[in-house]
XYZ file of C-alpha atoms in Angstrom:
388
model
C 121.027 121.567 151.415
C 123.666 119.126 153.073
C 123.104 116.280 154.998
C 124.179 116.159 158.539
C 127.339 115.210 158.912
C 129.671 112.647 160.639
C 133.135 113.054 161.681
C 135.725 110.651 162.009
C 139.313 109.904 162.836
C 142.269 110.923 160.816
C 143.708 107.299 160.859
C 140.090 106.118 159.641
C 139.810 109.521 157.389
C 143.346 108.152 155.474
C 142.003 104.823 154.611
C 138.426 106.199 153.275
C 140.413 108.644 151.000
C 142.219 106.022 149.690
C 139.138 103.987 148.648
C 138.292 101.864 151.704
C 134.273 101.989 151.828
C 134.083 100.375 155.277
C 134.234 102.827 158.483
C 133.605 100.693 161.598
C 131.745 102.673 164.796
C 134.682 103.000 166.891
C 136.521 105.479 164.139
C 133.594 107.585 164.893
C 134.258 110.404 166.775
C 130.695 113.048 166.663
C 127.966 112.240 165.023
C 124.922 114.187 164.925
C 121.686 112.635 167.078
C 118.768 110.982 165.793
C 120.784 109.658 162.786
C 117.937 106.865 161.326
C 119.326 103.917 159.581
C 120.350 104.250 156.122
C 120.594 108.159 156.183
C 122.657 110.017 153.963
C 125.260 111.810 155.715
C 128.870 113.829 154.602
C 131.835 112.279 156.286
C 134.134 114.556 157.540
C 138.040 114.399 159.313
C 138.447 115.747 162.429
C 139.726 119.114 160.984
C 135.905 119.481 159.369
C 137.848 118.415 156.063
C 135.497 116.514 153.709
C 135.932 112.980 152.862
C 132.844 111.278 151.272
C 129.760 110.834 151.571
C 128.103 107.588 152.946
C 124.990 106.136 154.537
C 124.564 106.045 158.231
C 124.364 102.413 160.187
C 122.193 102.493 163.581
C 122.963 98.768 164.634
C 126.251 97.702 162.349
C 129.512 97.547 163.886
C 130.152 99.017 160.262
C 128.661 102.929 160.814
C 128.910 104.014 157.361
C 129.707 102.408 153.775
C 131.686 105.041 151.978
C 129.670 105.300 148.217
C 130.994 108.655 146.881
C 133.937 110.634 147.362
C 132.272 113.492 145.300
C 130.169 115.758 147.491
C 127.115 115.266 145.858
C 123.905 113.818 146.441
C 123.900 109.930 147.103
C 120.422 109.679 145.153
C 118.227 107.561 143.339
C 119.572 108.793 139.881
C 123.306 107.545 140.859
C 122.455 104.456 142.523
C 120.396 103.664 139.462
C 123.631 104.884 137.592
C 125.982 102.266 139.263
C 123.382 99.726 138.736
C 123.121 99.936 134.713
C 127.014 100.504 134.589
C 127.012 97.368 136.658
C 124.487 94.984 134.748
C 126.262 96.132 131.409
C 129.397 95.162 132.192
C 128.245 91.774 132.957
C 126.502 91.648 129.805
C 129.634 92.594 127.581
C 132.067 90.246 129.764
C 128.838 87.041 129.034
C 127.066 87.890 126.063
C 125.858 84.520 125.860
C 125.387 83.868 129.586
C 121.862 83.655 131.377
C 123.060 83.794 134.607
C 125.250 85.916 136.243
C 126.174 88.491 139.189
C 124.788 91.717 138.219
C 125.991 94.033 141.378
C 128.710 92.558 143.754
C 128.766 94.720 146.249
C 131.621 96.800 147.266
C 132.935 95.994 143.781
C 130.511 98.144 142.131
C 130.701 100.627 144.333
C 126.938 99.537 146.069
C 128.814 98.022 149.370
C 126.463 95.318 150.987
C 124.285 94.977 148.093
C 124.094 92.178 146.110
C 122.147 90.718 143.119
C 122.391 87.439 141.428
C 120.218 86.646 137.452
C 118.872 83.674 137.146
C 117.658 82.989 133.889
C 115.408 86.267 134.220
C 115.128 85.972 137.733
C 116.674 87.715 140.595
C 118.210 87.123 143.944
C 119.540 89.837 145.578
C 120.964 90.137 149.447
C 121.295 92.933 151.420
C 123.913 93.395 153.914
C 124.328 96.903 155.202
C 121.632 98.845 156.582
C 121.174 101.203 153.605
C 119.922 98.708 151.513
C 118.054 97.105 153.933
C 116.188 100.564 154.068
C 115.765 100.901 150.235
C 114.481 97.093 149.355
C 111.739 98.457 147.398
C 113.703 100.765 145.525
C 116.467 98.875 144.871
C 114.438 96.310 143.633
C 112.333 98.551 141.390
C 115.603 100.009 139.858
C 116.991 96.542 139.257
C 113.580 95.347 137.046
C 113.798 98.132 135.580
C 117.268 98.179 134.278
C 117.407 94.185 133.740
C 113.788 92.980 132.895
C 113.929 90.654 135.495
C 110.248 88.675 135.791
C 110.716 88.296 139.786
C 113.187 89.482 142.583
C 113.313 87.483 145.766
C 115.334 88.757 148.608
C 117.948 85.665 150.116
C 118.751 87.845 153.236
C 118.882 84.588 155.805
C 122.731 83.947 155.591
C 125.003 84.445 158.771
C 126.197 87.554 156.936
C 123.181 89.105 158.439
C 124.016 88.437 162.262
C 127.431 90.516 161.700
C 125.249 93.575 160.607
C 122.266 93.026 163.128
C 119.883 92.794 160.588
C 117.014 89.633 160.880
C 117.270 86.876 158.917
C 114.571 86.409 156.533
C 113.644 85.278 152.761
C 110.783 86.288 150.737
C 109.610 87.640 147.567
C 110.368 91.286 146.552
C 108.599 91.022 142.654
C 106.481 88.646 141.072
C 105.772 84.903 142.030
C 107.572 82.676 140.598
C 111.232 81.943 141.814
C 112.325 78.400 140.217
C 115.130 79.262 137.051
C 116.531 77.164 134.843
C 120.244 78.596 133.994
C 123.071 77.101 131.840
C 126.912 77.039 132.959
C 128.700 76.273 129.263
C 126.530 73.270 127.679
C 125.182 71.973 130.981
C 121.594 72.843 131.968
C 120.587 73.456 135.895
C 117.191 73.995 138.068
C 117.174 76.373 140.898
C 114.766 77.494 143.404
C 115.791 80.905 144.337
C 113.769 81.036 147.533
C 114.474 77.659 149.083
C 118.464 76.816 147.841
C 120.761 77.903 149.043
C 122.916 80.791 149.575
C 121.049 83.452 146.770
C 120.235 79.612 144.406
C 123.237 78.442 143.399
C 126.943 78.972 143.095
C 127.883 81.406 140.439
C 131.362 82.529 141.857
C 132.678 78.958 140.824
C 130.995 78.910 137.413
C 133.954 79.654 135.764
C 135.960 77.019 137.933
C 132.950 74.512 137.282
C 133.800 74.499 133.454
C 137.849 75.037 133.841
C 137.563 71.505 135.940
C 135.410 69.800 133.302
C 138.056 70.859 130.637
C 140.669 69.138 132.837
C 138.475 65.770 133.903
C 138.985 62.333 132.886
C 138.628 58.603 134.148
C 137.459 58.135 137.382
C 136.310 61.847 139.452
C 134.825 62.493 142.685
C 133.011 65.953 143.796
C 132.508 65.850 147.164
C 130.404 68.872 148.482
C 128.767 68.825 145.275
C 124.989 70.435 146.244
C 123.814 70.655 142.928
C 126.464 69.097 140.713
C 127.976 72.589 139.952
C 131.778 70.833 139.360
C 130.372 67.171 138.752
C 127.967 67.950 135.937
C 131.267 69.582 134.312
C 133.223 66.354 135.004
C 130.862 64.024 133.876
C 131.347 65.687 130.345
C 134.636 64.127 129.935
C 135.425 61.688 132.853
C 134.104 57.855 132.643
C 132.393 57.964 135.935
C 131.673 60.421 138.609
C 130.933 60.467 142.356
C 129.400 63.322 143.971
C 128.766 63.883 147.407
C 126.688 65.892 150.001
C 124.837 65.327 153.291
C 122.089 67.650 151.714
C 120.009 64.880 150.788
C 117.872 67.977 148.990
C 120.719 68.783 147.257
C 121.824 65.372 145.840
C 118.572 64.987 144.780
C 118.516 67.893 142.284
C 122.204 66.850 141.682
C 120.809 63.531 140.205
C 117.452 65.457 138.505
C 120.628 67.853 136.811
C 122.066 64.884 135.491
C 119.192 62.933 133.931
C 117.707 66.551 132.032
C 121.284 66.684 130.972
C 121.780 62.827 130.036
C 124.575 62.177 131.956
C 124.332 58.610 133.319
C 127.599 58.022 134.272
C 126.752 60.751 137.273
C 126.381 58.718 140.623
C 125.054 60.865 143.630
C 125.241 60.035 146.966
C 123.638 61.628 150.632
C 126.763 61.238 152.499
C 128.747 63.296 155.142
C 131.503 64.395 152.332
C 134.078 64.469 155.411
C 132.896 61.082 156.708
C 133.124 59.982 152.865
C 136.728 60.794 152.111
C 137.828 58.956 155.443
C 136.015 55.922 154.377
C 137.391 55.705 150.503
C 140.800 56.289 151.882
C 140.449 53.637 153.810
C 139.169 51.001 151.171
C 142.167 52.647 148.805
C 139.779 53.870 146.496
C 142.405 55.971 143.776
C 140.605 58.774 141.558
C 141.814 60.410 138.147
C 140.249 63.899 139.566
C 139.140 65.130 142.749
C 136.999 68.244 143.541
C 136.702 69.872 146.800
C 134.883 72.591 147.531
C 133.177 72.943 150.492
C 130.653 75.164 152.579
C 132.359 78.209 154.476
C 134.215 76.462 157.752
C 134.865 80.011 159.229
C 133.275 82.769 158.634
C 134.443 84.912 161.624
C 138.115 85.572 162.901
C 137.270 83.205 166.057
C 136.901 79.957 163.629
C 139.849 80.019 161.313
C 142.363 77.170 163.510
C 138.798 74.933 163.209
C 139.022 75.651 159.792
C 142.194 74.638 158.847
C 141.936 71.558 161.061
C 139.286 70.681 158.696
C 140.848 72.076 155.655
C 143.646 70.026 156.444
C 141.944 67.062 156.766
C 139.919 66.667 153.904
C 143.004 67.837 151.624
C 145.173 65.455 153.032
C 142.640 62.413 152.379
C 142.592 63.966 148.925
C 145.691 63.777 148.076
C 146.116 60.118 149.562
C 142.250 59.043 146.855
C 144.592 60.947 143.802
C 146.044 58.285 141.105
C 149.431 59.263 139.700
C 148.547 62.193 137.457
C 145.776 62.666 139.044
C 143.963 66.419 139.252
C 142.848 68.008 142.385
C 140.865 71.120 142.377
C 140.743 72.004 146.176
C 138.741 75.578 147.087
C 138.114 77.685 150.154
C 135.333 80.280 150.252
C 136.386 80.915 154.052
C 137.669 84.803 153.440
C 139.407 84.388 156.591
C 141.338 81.592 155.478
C 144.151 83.948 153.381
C 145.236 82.807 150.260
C 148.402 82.156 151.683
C 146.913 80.227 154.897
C 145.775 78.076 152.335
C 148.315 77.257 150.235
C 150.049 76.370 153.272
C 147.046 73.982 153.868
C 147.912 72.158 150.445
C 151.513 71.862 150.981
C 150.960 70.038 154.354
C 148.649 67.689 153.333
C 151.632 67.104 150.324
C 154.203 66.857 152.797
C 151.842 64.465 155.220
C 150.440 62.410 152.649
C 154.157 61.941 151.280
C 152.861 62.992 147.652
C 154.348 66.465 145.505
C 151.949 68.251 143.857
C 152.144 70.623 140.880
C 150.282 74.153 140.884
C 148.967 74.105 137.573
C 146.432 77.428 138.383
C 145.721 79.812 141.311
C 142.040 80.728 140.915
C 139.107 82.693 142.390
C 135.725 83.751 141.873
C 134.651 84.762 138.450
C 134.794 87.915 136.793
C 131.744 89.029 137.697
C 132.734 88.122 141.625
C 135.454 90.919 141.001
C 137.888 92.095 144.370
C 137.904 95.664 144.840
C 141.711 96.652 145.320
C 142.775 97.687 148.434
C 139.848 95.988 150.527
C 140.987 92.278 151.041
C 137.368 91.564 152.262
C 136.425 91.113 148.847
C 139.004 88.743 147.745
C 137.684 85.467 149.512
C 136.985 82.477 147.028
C 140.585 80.001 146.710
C 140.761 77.767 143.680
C 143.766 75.561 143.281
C 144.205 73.019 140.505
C 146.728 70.530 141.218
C 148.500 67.740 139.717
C 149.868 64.503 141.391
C 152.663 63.730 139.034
């Protein structure tokens, strides 16, 4: 038996059938009544030609997430499918790795869900209706298929608001939620229900150990929460100073260093914008420089705020580098374009009167992958840069 089904426009009907799994309300022309959320339904053109099928959004502005074009039953046996396909992949690509992202999303083909491992333990967000509705489930599957000890659910980010869901946090499996996780040598504590985001910062983990390949002399991480990038640079600079107004955060930043032995790791509470203002002004020079800070716009209505403050902190940057200096300057704003902010480097070159070298255009990690043909996905910047 079919599910109901859902028609939509031909221009939205185009970019499903090439691959697009977002279709927002307004490309919805009939859809059956009484539609709950998260119900399976067959999406249709408006010549009744079949498309995909998809789950049904009540409150979204995003009314279904395209997850097969097959016309076949979206149930628990291909979810759970997508899932192992998913968590072996990451396995292959890390083999030595305890912490990872096992589903990203649209990526794997299970848009708005998300799942992070923790040294055995998992976060896991969910930002689409459908998943919302399957929590249990999906958790269950995701044990199952990873032998995770405890799932907690990190479903208070502003990702939420866009897809009228309620914020919230809480445990989905077991009881105990603190991790201990390696990136490369260096060893790290998280608390998967109180950090932030789903605990830590995987998409950079890659970046994190690239930098500390690159460090020497004198470095400074400002946004550094949990010493992600300064931990890295510590390894092989003389001295590092990393900063964050989370006074949380530099705390664990400075517990990361001592497990680790790295006393030449000095933390500091400090408004990281504030911070970069004042050592410019003292002419404080550095040897490397990280940047990498929290999202500054996460809707379409923020990005000129954004790259007044991208801008700013970049340009200060540039100003703290020493001649041959490296500057690793990243944007997790997806509505900052890769190209809006490259054009953000190049004017705090041309302001702060200094030419910079590309040496590598980065992003998230390989287990952050894109999917092609939805930009969306593509939203972490990495640039590494050298003052020659």
């Amino acid at each position: 038996m079919h599910p109901p089904t859902v028609t939509v426009s031909q221009k939205r009907a185009a970019r499903a059938r090439a691959g697009h799994p977002w279709i927002f309300r307004g490309d919805v022309t009939q859809a059956p009544p009484g539609l709950i959320s998260g119900a399976e339904v067959r999406i249709a053109d408006e010549r009744a030609n079949f498309i995909a099928r998809g789950f049904w959004a009540v409150k979204s502005p995003i009314a279904l997430r395209v997850l097969s074009r097959a016309d076949s039953a979206l149930d628990e046996e291909l979810l759970a499918a997508r899932m192992r396909r998913a968590f072996e992949r990451r396995k292959a690509m890390f083999p030595q790795a305890d912490a990872f992202r096992v589903i990203h999303g649209e990526a794997d083909l299970l848009p708005g869900y998300f799942a992070d491992l923790y040294g055995g333990i998992a976060a896991v967000q969910h930002l689409s209706e459908w998943a919302e509705a399957r929590r249990e489930e999906l958790a269950r599957m995701l044990v199952e298929i990873t032998s995770a000890r405890a799932v907690v659910a990190r479903d208070d980010g502003s990702a939420r608001d866009f897809e009228q869901l309620p914020r919230r946090a809480g445990p989905l499996f077991g009881a105990d939620f603190r991790a201990g996780y390696h990136e490369g040598d260096v060893a790290l504590e998280v608390d998967l229900l109180a950090d932030h985001k789903t605990g830590g910062y995987l998409d950079q983990r890659e970046n994190h150990l690239r930098a500390g390949e690159l460090a020497r002399g004198l470095a400074l991480d400002a946004f550094c929460y949990h010493g992600g990038f300064a931990l890295q640079l510590a390894r092989k600079a003389t001295h590092v100073l990393a900063i964050d107004q989370d006074a949380a955060a530099v705390q664990r930043t400075r517990a990361n260093a001592e497990k680790n032995g790295l006393s030449n790791v000095e933390a500091r509470a400090q408004n990281a914008v504030e911070a970069l203002r004042a050592l410019d002004q003292e002419g404080r020079k550095f040897d490397t420089i990280v940047l990498d800070p929290p999202a500054f716009a996460k809707r379409k209505e923020g990005v000129e705020g954004a790259l007044r403050a991208y801008r700013e902190i970049n340009y200060r940057a540039v100003r703290l580098l020493a001649p041959g200096g490296l500057l690793v300057t990243c944007s997790c704003s997806g509505r900052v374009t890769q190209d809006l902010f490259g054009e953000v480097v190049a004017w705090a070159a041309q302001e702060a009167k200094r030419p910079l070298q590309l040496l590598e255009r980065r992003g998230a990690g390989r287990d952050h992958p894109p999917l092609v043909g939805v930009p969306e996905t593509e939203y972490l910047k990495a640039f590494f840069l050298l003052a020659p």
